[in-house]
PDB file of C-alpha atoms and ligand atoms in Angstrom:
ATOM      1  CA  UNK A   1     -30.911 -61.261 222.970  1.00  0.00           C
ATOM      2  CA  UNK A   2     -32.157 -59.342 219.996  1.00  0.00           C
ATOM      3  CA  UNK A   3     -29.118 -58.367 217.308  1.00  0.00           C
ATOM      4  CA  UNK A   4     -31.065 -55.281 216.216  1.00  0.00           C
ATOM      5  CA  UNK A   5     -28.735 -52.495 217.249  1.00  0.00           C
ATOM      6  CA  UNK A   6     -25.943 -54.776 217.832  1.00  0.00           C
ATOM      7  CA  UNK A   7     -22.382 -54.619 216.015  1.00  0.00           C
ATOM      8  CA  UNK A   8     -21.444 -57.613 214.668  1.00  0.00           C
ATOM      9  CA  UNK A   9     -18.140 -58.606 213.547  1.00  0.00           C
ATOM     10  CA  UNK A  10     -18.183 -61.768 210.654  1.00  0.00           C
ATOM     11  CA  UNK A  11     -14.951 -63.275 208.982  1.00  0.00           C
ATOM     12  CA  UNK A  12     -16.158 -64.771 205.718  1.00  0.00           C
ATOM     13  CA  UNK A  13     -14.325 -66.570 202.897  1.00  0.00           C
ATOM     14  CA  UNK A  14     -10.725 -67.938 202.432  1.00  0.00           C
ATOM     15  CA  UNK A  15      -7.097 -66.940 203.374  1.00  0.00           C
ATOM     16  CA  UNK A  16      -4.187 -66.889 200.928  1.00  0.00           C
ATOM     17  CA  UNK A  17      -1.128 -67.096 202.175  1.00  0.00           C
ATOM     18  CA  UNK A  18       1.756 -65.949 199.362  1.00  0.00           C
ATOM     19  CA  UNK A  19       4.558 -68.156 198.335  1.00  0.00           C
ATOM     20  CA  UNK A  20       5.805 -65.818 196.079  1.00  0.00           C
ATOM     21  CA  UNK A  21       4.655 -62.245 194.208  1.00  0.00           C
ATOM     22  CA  UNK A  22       2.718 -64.389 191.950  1.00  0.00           C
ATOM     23  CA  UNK A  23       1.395 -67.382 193.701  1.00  0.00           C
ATOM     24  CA  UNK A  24      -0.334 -68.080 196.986  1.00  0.00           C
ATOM     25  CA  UNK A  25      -2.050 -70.928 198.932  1.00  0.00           C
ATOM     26  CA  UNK A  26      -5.542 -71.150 199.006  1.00  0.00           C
ATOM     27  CA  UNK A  27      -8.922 -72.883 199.926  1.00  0.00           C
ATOM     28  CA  UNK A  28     -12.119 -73.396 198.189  1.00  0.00           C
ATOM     29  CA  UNK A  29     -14.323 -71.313 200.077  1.00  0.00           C
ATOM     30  CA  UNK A  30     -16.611 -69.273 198.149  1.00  0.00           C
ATOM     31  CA  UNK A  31     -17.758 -66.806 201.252  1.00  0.00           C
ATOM     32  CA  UNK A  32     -21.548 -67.734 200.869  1.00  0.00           C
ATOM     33  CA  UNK A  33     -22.471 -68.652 204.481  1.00  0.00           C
ATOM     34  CA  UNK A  34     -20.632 -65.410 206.014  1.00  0.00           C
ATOM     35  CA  UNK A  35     -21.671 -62.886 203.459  1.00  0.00           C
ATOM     36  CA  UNK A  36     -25.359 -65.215 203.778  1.00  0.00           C
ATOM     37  CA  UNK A  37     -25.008 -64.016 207.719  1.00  0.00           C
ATOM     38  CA  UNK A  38     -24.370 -60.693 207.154  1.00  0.00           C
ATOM     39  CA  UNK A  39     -27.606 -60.142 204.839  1.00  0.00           C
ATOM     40  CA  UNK A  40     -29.630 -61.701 207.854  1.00  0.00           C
ATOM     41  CA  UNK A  41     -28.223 -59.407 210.273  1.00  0.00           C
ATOM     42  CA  UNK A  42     -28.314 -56.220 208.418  1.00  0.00           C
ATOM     43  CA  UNK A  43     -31.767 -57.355 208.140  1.00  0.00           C
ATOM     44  CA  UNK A  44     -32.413 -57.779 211.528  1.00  0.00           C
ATOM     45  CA  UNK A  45     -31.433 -54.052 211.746  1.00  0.00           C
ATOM     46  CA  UNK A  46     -27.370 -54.738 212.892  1.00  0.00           C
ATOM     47  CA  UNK A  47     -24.161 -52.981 212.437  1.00  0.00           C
ATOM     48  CA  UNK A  48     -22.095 -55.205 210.495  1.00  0.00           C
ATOM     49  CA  UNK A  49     -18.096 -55.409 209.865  1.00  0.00           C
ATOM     50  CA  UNK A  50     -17.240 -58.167 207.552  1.00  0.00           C
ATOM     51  CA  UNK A  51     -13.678 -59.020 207.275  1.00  0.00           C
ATOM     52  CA  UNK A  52     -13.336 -60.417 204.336  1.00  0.00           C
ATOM     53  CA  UNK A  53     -11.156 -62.911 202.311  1.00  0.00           C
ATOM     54  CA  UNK A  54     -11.172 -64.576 198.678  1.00  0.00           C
ATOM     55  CA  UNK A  55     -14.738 -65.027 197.948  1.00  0.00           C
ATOM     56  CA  UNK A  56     -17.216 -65.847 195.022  1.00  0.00           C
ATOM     57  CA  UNK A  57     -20.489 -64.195 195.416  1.00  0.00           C
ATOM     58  CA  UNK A  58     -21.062 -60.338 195.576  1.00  0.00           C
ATOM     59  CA  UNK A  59     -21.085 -58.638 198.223  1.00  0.00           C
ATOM     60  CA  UNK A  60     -24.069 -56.689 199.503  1.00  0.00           C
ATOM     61  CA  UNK A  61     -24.204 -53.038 200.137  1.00  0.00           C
ATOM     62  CA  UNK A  62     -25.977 -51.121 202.867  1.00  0.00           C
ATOM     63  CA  UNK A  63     -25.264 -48.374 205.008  1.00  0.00           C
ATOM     64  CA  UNK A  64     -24.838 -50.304 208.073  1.00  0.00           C
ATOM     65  CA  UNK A  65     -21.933 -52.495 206.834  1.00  0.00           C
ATOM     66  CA  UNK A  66     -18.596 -51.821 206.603  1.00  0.00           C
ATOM     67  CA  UNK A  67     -16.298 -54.046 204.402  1.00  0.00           C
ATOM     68  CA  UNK A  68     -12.332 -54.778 205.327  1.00  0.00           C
ATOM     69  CA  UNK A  69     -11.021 -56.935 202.490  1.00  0.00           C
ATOM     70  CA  UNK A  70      -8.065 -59.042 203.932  1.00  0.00           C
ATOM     71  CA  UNK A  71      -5.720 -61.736 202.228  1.00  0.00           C
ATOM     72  CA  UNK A  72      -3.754 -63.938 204.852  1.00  0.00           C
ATOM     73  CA  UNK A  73      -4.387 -64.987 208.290  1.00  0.00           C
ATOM     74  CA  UNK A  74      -2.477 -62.138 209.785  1.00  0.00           C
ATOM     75  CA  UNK A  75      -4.225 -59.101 207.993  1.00  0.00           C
ATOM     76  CA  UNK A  76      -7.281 -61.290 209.262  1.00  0.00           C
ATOM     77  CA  UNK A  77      -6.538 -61.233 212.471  1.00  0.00           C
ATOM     78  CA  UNK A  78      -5.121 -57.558 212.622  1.00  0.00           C
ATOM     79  CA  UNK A  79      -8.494 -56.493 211.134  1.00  0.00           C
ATOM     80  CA  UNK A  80     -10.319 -58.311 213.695  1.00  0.00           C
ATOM     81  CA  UNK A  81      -8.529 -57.318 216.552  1.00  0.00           C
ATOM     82  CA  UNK A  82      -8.596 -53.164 215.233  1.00  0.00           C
ATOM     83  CA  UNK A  83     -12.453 -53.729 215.832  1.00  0.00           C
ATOM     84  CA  UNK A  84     -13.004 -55.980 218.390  1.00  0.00           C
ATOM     85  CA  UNK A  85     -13.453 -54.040 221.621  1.00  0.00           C
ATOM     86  CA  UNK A  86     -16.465 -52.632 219.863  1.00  0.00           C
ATOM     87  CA  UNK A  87     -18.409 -55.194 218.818  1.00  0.00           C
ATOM     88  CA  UNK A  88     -20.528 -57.059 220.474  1.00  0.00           C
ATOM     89  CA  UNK A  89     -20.967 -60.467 218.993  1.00  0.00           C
ATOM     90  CA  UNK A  90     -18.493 -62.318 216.256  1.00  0.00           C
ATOM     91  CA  UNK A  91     -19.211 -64.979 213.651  1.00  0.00           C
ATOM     92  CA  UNK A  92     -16.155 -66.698 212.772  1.00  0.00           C
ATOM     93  CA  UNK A  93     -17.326 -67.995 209.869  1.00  0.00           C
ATOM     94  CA  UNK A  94     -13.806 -67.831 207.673  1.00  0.00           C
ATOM     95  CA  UNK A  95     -11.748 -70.572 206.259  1.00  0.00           C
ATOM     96  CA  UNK A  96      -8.131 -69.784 207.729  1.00  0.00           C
ATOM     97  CA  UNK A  97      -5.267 -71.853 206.551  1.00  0.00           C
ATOM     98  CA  UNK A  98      -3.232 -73.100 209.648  1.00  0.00           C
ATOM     99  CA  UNK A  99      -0.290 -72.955 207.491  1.00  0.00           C
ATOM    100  CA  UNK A 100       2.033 -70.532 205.436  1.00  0.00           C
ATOM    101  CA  UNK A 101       5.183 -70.613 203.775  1.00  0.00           C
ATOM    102  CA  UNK A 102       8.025 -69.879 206.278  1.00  0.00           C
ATOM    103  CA  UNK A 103      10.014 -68.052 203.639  1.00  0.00           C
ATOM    104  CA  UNK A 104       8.288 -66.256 200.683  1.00  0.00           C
ATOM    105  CA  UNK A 105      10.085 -65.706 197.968  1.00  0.00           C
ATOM    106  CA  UNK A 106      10.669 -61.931 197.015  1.00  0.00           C
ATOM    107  CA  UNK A 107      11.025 -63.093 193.180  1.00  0.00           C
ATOM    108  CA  UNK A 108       8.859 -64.934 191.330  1.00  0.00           C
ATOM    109  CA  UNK A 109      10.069 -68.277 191.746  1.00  0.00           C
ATOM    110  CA  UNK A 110      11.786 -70.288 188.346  1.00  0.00           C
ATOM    111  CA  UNK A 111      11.344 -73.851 186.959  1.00  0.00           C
ATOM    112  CA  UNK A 112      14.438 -73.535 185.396  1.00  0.00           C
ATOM    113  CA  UNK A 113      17.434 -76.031 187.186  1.00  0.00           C
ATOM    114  CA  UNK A 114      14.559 -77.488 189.565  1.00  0.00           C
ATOM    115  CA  UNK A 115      13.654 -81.120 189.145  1.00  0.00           C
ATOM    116  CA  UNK A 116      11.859 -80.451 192.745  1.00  0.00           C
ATOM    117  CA  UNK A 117      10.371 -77.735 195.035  1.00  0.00           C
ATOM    118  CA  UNK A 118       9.766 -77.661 198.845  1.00  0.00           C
ATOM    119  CA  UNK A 119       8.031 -75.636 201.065  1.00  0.00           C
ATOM    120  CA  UNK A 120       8.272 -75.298 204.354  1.00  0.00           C
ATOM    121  CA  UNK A 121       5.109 -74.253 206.003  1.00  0.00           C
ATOM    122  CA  UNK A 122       4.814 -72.724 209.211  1.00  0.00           C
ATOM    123  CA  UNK A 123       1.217 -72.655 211.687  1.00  0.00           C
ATOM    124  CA  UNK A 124      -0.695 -69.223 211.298  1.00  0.00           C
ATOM    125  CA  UNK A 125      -2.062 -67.763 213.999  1.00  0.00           C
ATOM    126  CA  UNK A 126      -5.655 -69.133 215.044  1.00  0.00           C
ATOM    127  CA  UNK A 127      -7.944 -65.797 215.297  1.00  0.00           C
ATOM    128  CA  UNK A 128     -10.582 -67.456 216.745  1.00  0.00           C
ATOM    129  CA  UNK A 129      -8.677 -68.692 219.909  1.00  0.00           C
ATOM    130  CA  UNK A 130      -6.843 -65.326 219.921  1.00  0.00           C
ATOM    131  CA  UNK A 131     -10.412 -63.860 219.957  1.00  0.00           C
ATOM    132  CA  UNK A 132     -11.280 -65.910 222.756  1.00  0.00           C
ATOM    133  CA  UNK A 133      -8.389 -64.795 225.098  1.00  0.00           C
ATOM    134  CA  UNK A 134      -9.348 -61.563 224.660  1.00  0.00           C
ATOM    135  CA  UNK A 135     -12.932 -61.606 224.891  1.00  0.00           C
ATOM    136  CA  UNK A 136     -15.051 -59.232 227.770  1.00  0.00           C
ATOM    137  CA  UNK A 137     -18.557 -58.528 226.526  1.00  0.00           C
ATOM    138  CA  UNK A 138     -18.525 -60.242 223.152  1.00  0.00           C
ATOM    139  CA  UNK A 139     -20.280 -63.628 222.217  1.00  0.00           C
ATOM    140  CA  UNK A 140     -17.991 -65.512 219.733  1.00  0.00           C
ATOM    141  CA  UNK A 141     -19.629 -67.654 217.637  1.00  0.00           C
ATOM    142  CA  UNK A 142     -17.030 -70.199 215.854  1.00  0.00           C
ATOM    143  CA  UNK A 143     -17.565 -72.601 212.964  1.00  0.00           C
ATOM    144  CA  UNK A 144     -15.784 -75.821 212.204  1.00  0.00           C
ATOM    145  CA  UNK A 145     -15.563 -78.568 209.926  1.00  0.00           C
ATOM    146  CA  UNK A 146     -14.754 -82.208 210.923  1.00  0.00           C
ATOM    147  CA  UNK A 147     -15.205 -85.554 209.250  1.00  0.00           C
ATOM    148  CA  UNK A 148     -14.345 -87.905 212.068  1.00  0.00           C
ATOM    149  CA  UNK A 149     -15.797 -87.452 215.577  1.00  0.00           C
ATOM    150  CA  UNK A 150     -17.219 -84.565 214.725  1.00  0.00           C
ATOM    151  CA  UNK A 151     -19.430 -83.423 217.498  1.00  0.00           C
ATOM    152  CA  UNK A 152     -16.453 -84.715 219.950  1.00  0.00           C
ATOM    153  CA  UNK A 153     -14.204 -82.604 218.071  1.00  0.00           C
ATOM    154  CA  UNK A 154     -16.142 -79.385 217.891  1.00  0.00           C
ATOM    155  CA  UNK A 155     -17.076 -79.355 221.459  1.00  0.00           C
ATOM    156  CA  UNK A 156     -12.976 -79.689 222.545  1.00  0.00           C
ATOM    157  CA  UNK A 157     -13.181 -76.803 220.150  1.00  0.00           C
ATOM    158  CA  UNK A 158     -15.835 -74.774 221.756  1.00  0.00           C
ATOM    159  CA  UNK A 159     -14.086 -75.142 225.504  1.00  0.00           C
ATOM    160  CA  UNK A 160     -10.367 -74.419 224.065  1.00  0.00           C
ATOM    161  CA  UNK A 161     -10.919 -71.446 222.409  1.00  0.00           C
ATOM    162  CA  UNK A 162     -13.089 -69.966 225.051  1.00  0.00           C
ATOM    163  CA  UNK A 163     -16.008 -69.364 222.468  1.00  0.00           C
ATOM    164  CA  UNK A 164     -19.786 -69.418 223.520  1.00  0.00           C
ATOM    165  CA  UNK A 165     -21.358 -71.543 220.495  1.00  0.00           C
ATOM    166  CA  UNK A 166     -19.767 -73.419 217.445  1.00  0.00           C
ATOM    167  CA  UNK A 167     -21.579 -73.895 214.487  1.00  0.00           C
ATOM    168  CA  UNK A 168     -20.659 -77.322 212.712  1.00  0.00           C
ATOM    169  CA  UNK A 169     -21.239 -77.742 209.425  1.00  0.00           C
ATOM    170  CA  UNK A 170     -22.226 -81.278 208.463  1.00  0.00           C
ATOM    171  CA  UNK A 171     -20.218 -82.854 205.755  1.00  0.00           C
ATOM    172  CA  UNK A 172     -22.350 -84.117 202.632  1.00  0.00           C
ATOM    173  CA  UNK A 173     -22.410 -83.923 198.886  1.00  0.00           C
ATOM    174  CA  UNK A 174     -25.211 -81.260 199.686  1.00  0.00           C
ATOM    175  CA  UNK A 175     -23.061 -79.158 202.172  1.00  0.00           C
ATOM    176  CA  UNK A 176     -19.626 -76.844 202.166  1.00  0.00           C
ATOM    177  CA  UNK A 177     -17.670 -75.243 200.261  1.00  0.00           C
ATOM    178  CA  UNK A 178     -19.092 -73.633 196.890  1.00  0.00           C
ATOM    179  CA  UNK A 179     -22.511 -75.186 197.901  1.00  0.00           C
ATOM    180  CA  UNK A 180     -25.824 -73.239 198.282  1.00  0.00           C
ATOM    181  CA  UNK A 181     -27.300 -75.422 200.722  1.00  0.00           C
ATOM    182  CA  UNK A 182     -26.098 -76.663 204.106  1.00  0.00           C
ATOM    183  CA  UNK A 183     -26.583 -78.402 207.151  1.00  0.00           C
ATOM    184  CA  UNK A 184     -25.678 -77.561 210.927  1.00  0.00           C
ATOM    185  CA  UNK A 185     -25.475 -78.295 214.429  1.00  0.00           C
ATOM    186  CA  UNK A 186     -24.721 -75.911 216.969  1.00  0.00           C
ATOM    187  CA  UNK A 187     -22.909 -77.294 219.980  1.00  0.00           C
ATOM    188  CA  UNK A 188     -23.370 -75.050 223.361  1.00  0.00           C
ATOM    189  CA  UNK A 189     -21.215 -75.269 226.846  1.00  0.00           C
ATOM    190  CA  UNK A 190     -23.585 -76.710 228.585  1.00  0.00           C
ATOM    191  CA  UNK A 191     -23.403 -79.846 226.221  1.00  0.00           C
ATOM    192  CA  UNK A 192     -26.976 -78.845 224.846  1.00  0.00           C
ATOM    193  CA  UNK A 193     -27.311 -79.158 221.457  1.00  0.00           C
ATOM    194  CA  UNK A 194     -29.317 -77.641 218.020  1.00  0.00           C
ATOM    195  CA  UNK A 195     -29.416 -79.609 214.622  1.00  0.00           C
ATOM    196  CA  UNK A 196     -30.666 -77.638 211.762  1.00  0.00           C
ATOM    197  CA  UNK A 197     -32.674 -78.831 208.529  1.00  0.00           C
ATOM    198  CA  UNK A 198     -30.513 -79.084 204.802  1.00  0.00           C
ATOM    199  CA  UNK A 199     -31.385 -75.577 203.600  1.00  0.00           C
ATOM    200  CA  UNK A 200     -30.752 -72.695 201.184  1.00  0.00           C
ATOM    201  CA  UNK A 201     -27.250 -70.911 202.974  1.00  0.00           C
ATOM    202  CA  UNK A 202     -29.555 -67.549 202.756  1.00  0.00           C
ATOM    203  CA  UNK A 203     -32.214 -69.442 204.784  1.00  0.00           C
ATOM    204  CA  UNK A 204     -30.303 -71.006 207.140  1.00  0.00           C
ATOM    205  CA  UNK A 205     -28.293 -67.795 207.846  1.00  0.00           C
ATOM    206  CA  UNK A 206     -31.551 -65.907 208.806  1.00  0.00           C
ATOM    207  CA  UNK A 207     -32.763 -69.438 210.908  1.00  0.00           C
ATOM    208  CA  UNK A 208     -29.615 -69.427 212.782  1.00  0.00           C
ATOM    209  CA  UNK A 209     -29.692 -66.188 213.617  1.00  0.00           C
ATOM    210  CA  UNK A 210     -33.193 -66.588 214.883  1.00  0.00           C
ATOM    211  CA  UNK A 211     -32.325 -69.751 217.279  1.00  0.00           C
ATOM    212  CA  UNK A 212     -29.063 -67.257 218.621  1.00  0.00           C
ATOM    213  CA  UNK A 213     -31.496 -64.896 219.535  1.00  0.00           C
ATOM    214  CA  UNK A 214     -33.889 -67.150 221.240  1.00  0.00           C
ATOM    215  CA  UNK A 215     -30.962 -69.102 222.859  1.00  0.00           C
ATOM    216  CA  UNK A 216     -28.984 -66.048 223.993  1.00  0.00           C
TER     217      UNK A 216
HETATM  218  N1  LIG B 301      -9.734 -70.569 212.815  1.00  0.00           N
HETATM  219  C1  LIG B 301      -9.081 -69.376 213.061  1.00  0.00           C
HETATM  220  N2  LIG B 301      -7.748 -69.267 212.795  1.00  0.00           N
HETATM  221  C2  LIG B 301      -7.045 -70.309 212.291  1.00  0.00           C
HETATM  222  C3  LIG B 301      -7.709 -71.535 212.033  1.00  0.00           C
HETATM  223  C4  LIG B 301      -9.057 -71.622 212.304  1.00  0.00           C
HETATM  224  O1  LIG B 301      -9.717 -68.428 213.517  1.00  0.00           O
HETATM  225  N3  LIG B 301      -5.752 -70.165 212.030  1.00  0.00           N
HETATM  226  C5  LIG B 301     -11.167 -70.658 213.138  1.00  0.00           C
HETATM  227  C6  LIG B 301     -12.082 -70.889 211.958  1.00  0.00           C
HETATM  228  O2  LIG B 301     -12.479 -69.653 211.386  1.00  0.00           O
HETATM  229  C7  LIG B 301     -13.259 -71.600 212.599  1.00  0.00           C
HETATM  230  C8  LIG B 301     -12.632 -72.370 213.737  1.00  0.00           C
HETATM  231  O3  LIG B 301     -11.344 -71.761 213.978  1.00  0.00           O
HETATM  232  O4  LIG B 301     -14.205 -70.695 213.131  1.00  0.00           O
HETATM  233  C9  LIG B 301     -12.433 -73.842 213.510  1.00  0.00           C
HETATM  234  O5  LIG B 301     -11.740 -74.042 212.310  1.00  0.00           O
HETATM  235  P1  LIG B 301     -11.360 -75.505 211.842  1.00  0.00           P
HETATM  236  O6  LIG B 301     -10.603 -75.402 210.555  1.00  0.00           O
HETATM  237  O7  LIG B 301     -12.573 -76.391 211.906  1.00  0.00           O
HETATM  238  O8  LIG B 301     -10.423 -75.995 213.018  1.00  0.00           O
HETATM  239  P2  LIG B 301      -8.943 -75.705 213.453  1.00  0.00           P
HETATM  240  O9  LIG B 301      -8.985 -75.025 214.792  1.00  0.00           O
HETATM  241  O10 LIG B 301      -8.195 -74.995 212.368  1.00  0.00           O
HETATM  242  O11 LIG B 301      -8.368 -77.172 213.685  1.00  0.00           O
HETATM  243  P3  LIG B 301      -8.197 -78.393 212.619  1.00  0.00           P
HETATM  244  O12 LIG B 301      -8.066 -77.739 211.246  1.00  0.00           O
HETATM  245  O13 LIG B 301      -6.962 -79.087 213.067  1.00  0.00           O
HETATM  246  O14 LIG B 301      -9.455 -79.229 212.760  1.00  0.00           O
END
């Protein structure tokens, strides 16, 4: 499979999900691998959509890729599905919380008379498995992050969200969030298996995209 001429759909950096007007939950990712991936494929000569969340790097421009900025997990996913039936391979390479807050606040919430606040979170939606269930002629490349059993976990992953590849990142002082290097494996159906070198995110984006289109 070659991605030149293909439309490719990435999710790249973090969801917030709002407690109140002012405040939100949050993670730490800066959006480098995803936006990293996107370079590589526009390179390659692909359409890209990048659905977007909090991120820390700039992103690119180029005529072949379109840019929906999103904030929580459901704008994510609603932006995903508005564009999924044409695309023909996804990179799912967001950090989504699982949880929001069951009730935000319409106000901006007050200190004053509180000696103690609690939120009740709620589960999100998960995209990628949503993505899954309604995939025909896409590939869905997922991404996870696990510190204990990791490959075990990732490929449960891989077969529960009906996805044809998860990328996991490898967990090291080197590697994740904010980072400009990182380490992977890539975890296939059929058990087989790809471990990648600690590189550059902007290297590794363009040698993961080559092994895709040798494996695919
Ligand atoms: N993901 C998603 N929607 C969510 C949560 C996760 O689409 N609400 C996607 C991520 O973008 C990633 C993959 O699912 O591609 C795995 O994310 P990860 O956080 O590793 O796993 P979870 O499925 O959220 O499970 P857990 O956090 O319990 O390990």
């Amino acid at each position: 499979m070659e991605f030149k001429g293909k439309t490719v759909l990435i999710t790249a950096g973090g969801t917030q999900e709002n407690i109140d007007p002012v405040r939100y939950i949050g993670n730490r990712s800066s959006g480098k691998m995803g936006i990293a991936l996107a370079e590589s494929l526009l390179a390659k000569g692909a359409h890209v959509i990048l659905v977007l969340g909090s991120h820390q790097v700039l992103v690119p421009k180029h005529t072949n890729l379109k840019v929906l900025q999103v904030q929580s997990a459901e704008d994510m996913l609603n932006a995903c599905m508005s564009e999924f039936d044409k695309v023909d391979v996804v990179f799912k390479a967001a950090a989504v919380a699982d949880f929001k807050v069951k009730q935000i606040a319409t106000d901006k919430i007050k200190k004053q008379g509180l000696t103690e606040l609690s939120l009740t979170l709620e589960p999100t939606v998960d995209i990628l498995k949503t993505l899954g269930a309604n995939k025909k002629q896409q590939m869905i490349i997922g991404f996870a992050l696990e510190t204990n059993n990791a490959e075990a976990n990732a490929q449960k992953k891989l077969l529960e969200k009906n996805i044809d590849a998860i990328v996991l990142n490898i967990p090291s002082e080197k590697t994740g969030f904010g980072k400009d290097t990182n380490q992977i494996v890539v975890l296939h159906k059929d058990g087989s298996r790809w471990e990648s070198k600690l590189l550059q995110k902007t290297e590794l984006a363009t040698i993961l995209c080559e092994y895709l289109e040798e494996k695919f």
